[in-house]
Coordinates of C-alpha atoms in Angstrom, one line a residue:
Chain A
X1 CA -10.3 101.2 7.9
X2 CA -6.9 99.2 6.6
X3 CA -7.0 97.7 3.0
X4 CA -7.9 94.2 4.2
X5 CA -11.3 95.3 5.9
X6 CA -11.9 97.6 2.5
X7 CA -11.5 94.6 0.0
X8 CA -13.3 92.4 2.0
X9 CA -15.8 94.8 2.9
X10 CA -16.6 95.0 -0.7
X11 CA -16.6 90.7 -1.2
X12 CA -19.3 91.1 1.3
X13 CA -21.3 93.7 -0.7
X14 CA -21.3 91.4 -3.2
X15 CA -22.5 88.6 -1.4
X16 CA -25.2 90.5 -0.2
X17 CA -26.2 90.5 -3.6
X18 CA -28.4 87.8 -3.0
X19 CA -30.5 88.8 -0.6
X20 CA -31.5 91.9 -2.9
X21 CA -31.3 91.0 -6.5
X22 CA -30.7 86.8 -6.7
X23 CA -28.5 85.5 -9.4
X24 CA -27.7 82.4 -6.6
X25 CA -26.1 81.8 -3.1
X26 CA -24.9 84.7 -1.1
X27 CA -21.4 84.5 -2.0
X28 CA -19.4 87.6 -3.4
X29 CA -15.5 87.5 -4.4
X30 CA -12.9 90.2 -5.9
X31 CA -9.4 90.0 -7.1
X32 CA -6.5 93.0 -6.6
X33 CA -3.7 93.2 -8.1
X34 CA -1.1 96.0 -6.6
X35 CA -3.8 97.8 -4.5
X36 CA -6.8 97.7 -7.5
X37 CA -9.8 95.7 -8.1
X38 CA -9.1 94.0 -11.2
X39 CA -11.8 91.0 -11.2
X40 CA -15.1 90.8 -9.2
X41 CA -18.0 87.9 -8.9
X42 CA -20.9 87.0 -7.0
X43 CA -22.8 83.5 -6.9
X44 CA -24.4 83.5 -10.5
X45 CA -25.4 79.3 -10.8
X46 CA -29.3 79.9 -11.0
X47 CA -30.0 82.7 -13.3
X48 CA -26.6 81.9 -15.5
X49 CA -27.8 78.2 -15.4
X50 CA -24.1 77.3 -14.2
X51 CA -23.4 75.2 -11.4
X52 CA -19.6 76.7 -11.7
X53 CA -20.4 80.2 -11.8
X54 CA -19.1 80.6 -8.0
X55 CA -18.4 84.0 -6.6
X56 CA -14.4 83.3 -7.0
X57 CA -15.1 81.6 -10.5
X58 CA -16.9 84.4 -11.9
X59 CA -14.1 86.8 -10.2
X60 CA -11.5 84.9 -11.9
X61 CA -13.1 84.7 -15.5
X62 CA -13.7 88.6 -14.9
X63 CA -9.9 89.3 -13.9
X64 CA -8.7 87.3 -16.5
X65 CA -10.9 88.8 -18.6
X66 CA -9.7 92.2 -18.2
X67 CA -6.3 91.4 -18.0
X68 CA -6.0 89.5 -21.2
X69 CA -4.7 86.3 -19.6
X70 CA -5.0 82.9 -17.9
X71 CA -3.0 83.7 -15.6
X72 CA -3.8 85.8 -12.4
X73 CA 0.0 85.8 -10.8
X74 CA 0.7 88.5 -8.1
X75 CA -2.8 89.0 -7.6
X76 CA -5.3 88.4 -4.3
X77 CA -8.6 87.3 -3.7
X78 CA -11.2 88.3 -0.9
X79 CA -13.7 86.4 -0.7
X80 CA -17.0 86.4 1.6
X81 CA -16.3 82.3 2.4
X82 CA -13.9 80.0 2.3
X83 CA -13.5 78.6 -1.4
X84 CA -15.4 75.4 -1.8
X85 CA -13.3 72.7 -3.5
X86 CA -14.1 73.8 -6.9
X87 CA -12.9 77.6 -6.6
X88 CA -10.1 75.4 -4.5
X89 CA -8.9 74.1 -8.0
X90 CA -9.8 77.3 -10.1
X91 CA -7.6 79.2 -7.5
X92 CA -4.6 77.1 -8.2
X93 CA -5.0 76.6 -11.7
X94 CA -4.7 80.4 -12.1
X95 CA -1.7 80.8 -10.1
X96 CA -2.8 83.8 -7.8
X97 CA -0.7 84.3 -5.0
X98 CA -3.0 84.3 -2.0
X99 CA -6.5 84.4 -0.4
X100 CA -8.5 85.9 2.2
X101 CA -11.8 84.6 3.0
X102 CA -14.0 85.7 5.9
X103 CA -16.9 83.0 6.6
X104 CA -15.8 79.2 6.8
X105 CA -16.7 75.9 5.0
X106 CA -18.5 75.0 8.1
X107 CA -20.5 78.4 8.3
X108 CA -21.5 77.4 4.6
X109 CA -22.6 74.1 5.7
X110 CA -24.4 75.5 8.4
X111 CA -26.2 77.9 5.8
X112 CA -27.1 74.8 3.5
X113 CA -24.3 74.6 1.5
X114 CA -22.3 71.1 0.5
X115 CA -18.6 72.9 0.7
X116 CA -17.9 71.0 3.5
X117 CA -19.3 67.5 2.7
X118 CA -17.4 67.9 -1.1
X119 CA -14.3 68.3 0.8
X120 CA -14.9 65.0 2.6
X121 CA -15.9 63.0 -0.4
X122 CA -12.4 63.9 -1.7
X123 CA -10.6 61.6 0.5
X124 CA -12.9 58.6 0.2
X125 CA -12.2 55.7 -2.2
X126 CA -13.4 56.4 -5.8
X127 CA -16.2 53.6 -6.0
X128 CA -17.3 54.6 -1.9
X129 CA -18.0 58.6 -3.0
X130 CA -21.5 59.7 -3.4
X131 CA -21.1 59.9 -7.1
X132 CA -18.8 57.1 -8.0
X133 CA -15.9 57.4 -10.3
X134 CA -14.8 54.5 -12.3
X135 CA -12.0 53.8 -14.3
X136 CA -12.2 52.4 -17.8
X137 CA -9.6 51.6 -19.8
X138 CA -7.2 54.2 -20.9
X139 CA -4.9 52.5 -23.3
X140 CA -6.1 55.2 -26.4
X141 CA -6.6 58.4 -23.7
X142 CA -2.8 58.0 -22.9
X143 CA -1.6 58.0 -26.4
X144 CA -2.5 61.6 -26.3
X145 CA -1.0 62.2 -23.2
X146 CA 2.0 60.9 -24.9
X147 CA 1.6 62.8 -28.2
X148 CA 1.2 66.2 -26.3
X149 CA 4.5 65.4 -24.4
X150 CA 6.6 65.1 -27.7
X151 CA 4.5 67.9 -29.2
X152 CA 6.6 71.3 -29.5
X153 CA 4.9 74.6 -30.2
X154 CA 2.3 74.2 -27.0
X155 CA 1.0 76.5 -24.9
X156 CA 1.4 75.5 -21.2
X157 CA -0.7 76.1 -18.4
Chain B
X1 CA -18.5 47.9 -29.0
X2 CA -20.1 48.6 -25.7
X3 CA -21.7 51.4 -25.2
X4 CA -19.0 53.1 -22.4
X5 CA -16.0 52.1 -25.0
X6 CA -18.0 54.3 -27.6
X7 CA -18.8 57.2 -25.1
X8 CA -15.2 57.2 -23.8
X9 CA -14.0 57.4 -27.2
X10 CA -16.0 60.1 -27.9
X11 CA -14.7 61.9 -24.8
X12 CA -11.0 60.9 -26.0
X13 CA -11.6 62.2 -29.5
X14 CA -12.0 65.3 -28.0
X15 CA -9.3 65.2 -26.1
X16 CA -7.3 64.7 -29.4
X17 CA -8.2 68.5 -30.3
X18 CA -5.3 69.6 -28.4
X19 CA -2.8 67.8 -30.8
X20 CA -4.3 69.3 -34.0
X21 CA -6.4 72.3 -33.0
X22 CA -5.4 73.3 -29.5
X23 CA -7.6 75.5 -27.3
X24 CA -5.5 74.2 -24.3
X25 CA -4.2 70.9 -23.1
X26 CA -5.3 67.3 -24.2
X27 CA -8.9 66.8 -22.3
X28 CA -12.2 65.9 -23.2
X29 CA -15.1 64.7 -21.4
X30 CA -18.9 64.2 -22.4
X31 CA -22.3 64.2 -20.9
X32 CA -25.3 60.8 -21.7
X33 CA -28.5 61.5 -20.2
X34 CA -30.9 58.4 -21.2
X35 CA -28.1 57.0 -23.8
X36 CA -27.5 60.4 -25.2
X37 CA -25.1 62.9 -25.4
X38 CA -26.3 66.1 -24.2
X39 CA -22.8 68.1 -23.6
X40 CA -19.5 68.1 -24.6
X41 CA -16.2 69.6 -23.8
X42 CA -12.5 70.2 -24.4
X43 CA -10.2 72.2 -22.4
X44 CA -10.2 75.5 -23.9
X45 CA -8.0 77.5 -20.9
X46 CA -5.9 79.3 -23.4
X47 CA -8.0 80.4 -26.1
X48 CA -10.8 81.4 -23.7
X49 CA -8.3 83.3 -21.1
X50 CA -10.1 81.1 -18.8
X51 CA -8.3 78.9 -16.4
X52 CA -11.4 77.4 -15.1
X53 CA -12.4 76.1 -18.7
X54 CA -11.0 72.4 -18.1
X55 CA -13.3 69.6 -20.0
X56 CA -15.4 68.4 -17.6
X57 CA -16.3 72.5 -16.5
X58 CA -17.1 73.1 -20.3
X59 CA -19.1 69.8 -20.7
X60 CA -21.4 70.6 -17.6
X61 CA -22.0 74.3 -18.6
X62 CA -22.6 72.9 -22.4
X63 CA -24.9 70.5 -20.7
X64 CA -26.9 72.8 -18.6
X65 CA -26.8 75.3 -21.2
X66 CA -28.6 72.6 -23.6
X67 CA -31.0 71.5 -20.7
X68 CA -31.6 74.8 -19.4
X69 CA -30.8 73.8 -15.9
X70 CA -27.9 74.2 -13.6
X71 CA -28.3 70.3 -12.2
X72 CA -27.8 67.4 -14.2
X73 CA -29.2 64.4 -12.5
X74 CA -29.6 61.3 -14.0
X75 CA -26.6 62.5 -16.3
X76 CA -23.4 60.7 -16.5
X77 CA -19.4 62.2 -17.0
X78 CA -17.4 60.3 -19.5
X79 CA -13.8 62.0 -19.2
X80 CA -10.6 61.2 -20.8
X81 CA -8.8 62.0 -17.2
X82 CA -9.9 61.7 -13.7
X83 CA -11.0 65.0 -12.8
X84 CA -9.0 67.6 -10.8
X85 CA -10.1 69.3 -7.5
X86 CA -11.9 72.0 -9.3
X87 CA -13.9 69.6 -11.4
X88 CA -14.5 66.7 -8.5
X89 CA -16.1 70.1 -6.8
X90 CA -18.2 71.0 -10.4
X91 CA -19.3 67.5 -10.8
X92 CA -21.1 67.5 -6.6
X93 CA -22.6 71.1 -7.4
X94 CA -24.1 70.1 -10.7
X95 CA -25.4 66.5 -8.8
X96 CA -24.3 64.4 -12.1
X97 CA -25.0 61.1 -10.8
X98 CA -21.7 58.9 -12.2
X99 CA -18.0 59.1 -13.4
X100 CA -16.1 57.5 -15.8
X101 CA -12.7 58.2 -16.4
X102 CA -9.5 57.1 -18.4
X103 CA -6.2 58.3 -17.6
X104 CA -5.5 59.1 -13.6
X105 CA -4.5 61.9 -11.6
X106 CA -0.6 60.3 -12.1
X107 CA -1.0 60.5 -15.7
X108 CA -2.0 64.1 -15.8
X109 CA 0.6 65.1 -13.4
X110 CA 3.7 62.7 -16.0
X111 CA 2.0 64.9 -18.2
X112 CA 3.4 68.3 -16.9
X113 CA -0.5 69.2 -14.9
X114 CA -1.0 69.7 -11.3
X115 CA -3.8 67.7 -10.9
X116 CA -2.1 65.6 -8.3
X117 CA -0.3 68.6 -6.6
X118 CA -3.7 70.4 -5.8
X119 CA -5.1 67.2 -4.2
X120 CA -2.3 67.4 -1.7
X121 CA -2.6 70.8 -1.4
X122 CA -6.7 70.5 -0.1
X123 CA -5.1 68.6 3.1
X124 CA -2.8 70.8 4.2
X125 CA -3.4 73.3 6.9
X126 CA -4.4 76.7 5.2
X127 CA -1.2 78.8 6.2
X128 CA 0.9 75.8 4.8
X129 CA -0.4 76.2 1.6
X130 CA 1.6 77.1 -1.7
X131 CA -1.2 79.4 -1.8
X132 CA -1.7 80.7 1.8
X133 CA -5.7 80.9 2.8
X134 CA -6.0 83.3 5.6
X135 CA -8.9 84.1 7.9
X136 CA -10.0 87.4 8.4
X137 CA -13.0 89.1 10.6
X138 CA -16.4 87.5 9.4
X139 CA -19.1 89.4 11.5
X140 CA -20.4 91.3 8.4
X141 CA -20.5 88.1 6.2
X142 CA -21.9 85.7 8.3
X143 CA -25.0 88.6 8.6
X144 CA -25.6 87.9 5.5
X145 CA -25.6 83.9 5.7
X146 CA -28.1 84.3 8.4
X147 CA -30.3 86.5 6.0
X148 CA -30.2 83.9 3.4
X149 CA -31.1 81.4 5.9
X150 CA -34.0 83.6 7.0
X151 CA -35.3 84.4 3.4
X152 CA -38.4 82.9 2.2
X153 CA -38.1 83.4 -1.9
X154 CA -35.0 81.7 -2.3
X155 CA -33.2 79.3 -5.4
X156 CA -31.4 76.6 -3.6
X157 CA -28.9 74.9 -5.5

């Protein structure tokens, strides 16, 4: 069995926990660095009361905790399903180098999850979205951004 | 001062913590239900070693913990900046009813954050993305989805 298959199998085994020991939906993910698994996650939305506890997010948080960092350069994610927009964002913010996935967002949709719908919503005008997003006055907020730009001793991420 | 201004001011005050007591970037968010603040968050990426610890995600986790739920129906998010794709996804998964924001994703980009870039990446073909996303065989993973569909005693989210 090649490494890809072996790593993906581990992610899929984590997804299968939803059938026997459910903490959320049937999704699993692992993170690999230099051929070693450094983070694992399975969907834990319902037991953690955390709608952000998707498998990829859980694996990213686990890997970051294990490596004591908030950036996962040179790390690869294996996930049992194509990431939803939330996990897509988390992958970019954590600076993973590559993602391998098994099921697609269409498969997730067919199984009752909103992934594909959320992808479509992203491209709608703000006020036409199912959850409307409305701009308010930004005068005070943008002052903070300006002060942040001028700040010397900041940690970038 | 109208309610909107008062709630947005609270979100912006949380964003300003990044200048005086930094835990991450200059972003703040609150969640309101029936006129009452039920969750708060400010970006805590660097101190938490958690790249998913954006203000909106922190506020959603806080509100869910306080209400002992993973769904925030009839709740409104006030955020000092337009949500990035990760937070956008988190907003949909948590079923918030509405979002008010101050700064835009373009303002975030101009301040050194990748929000706008990640929005553009979402619409690229998978292999053309800066972080390539590659499909592997899904035979085993889709079996789990199939079994999930047939499962009777599951918690939907």
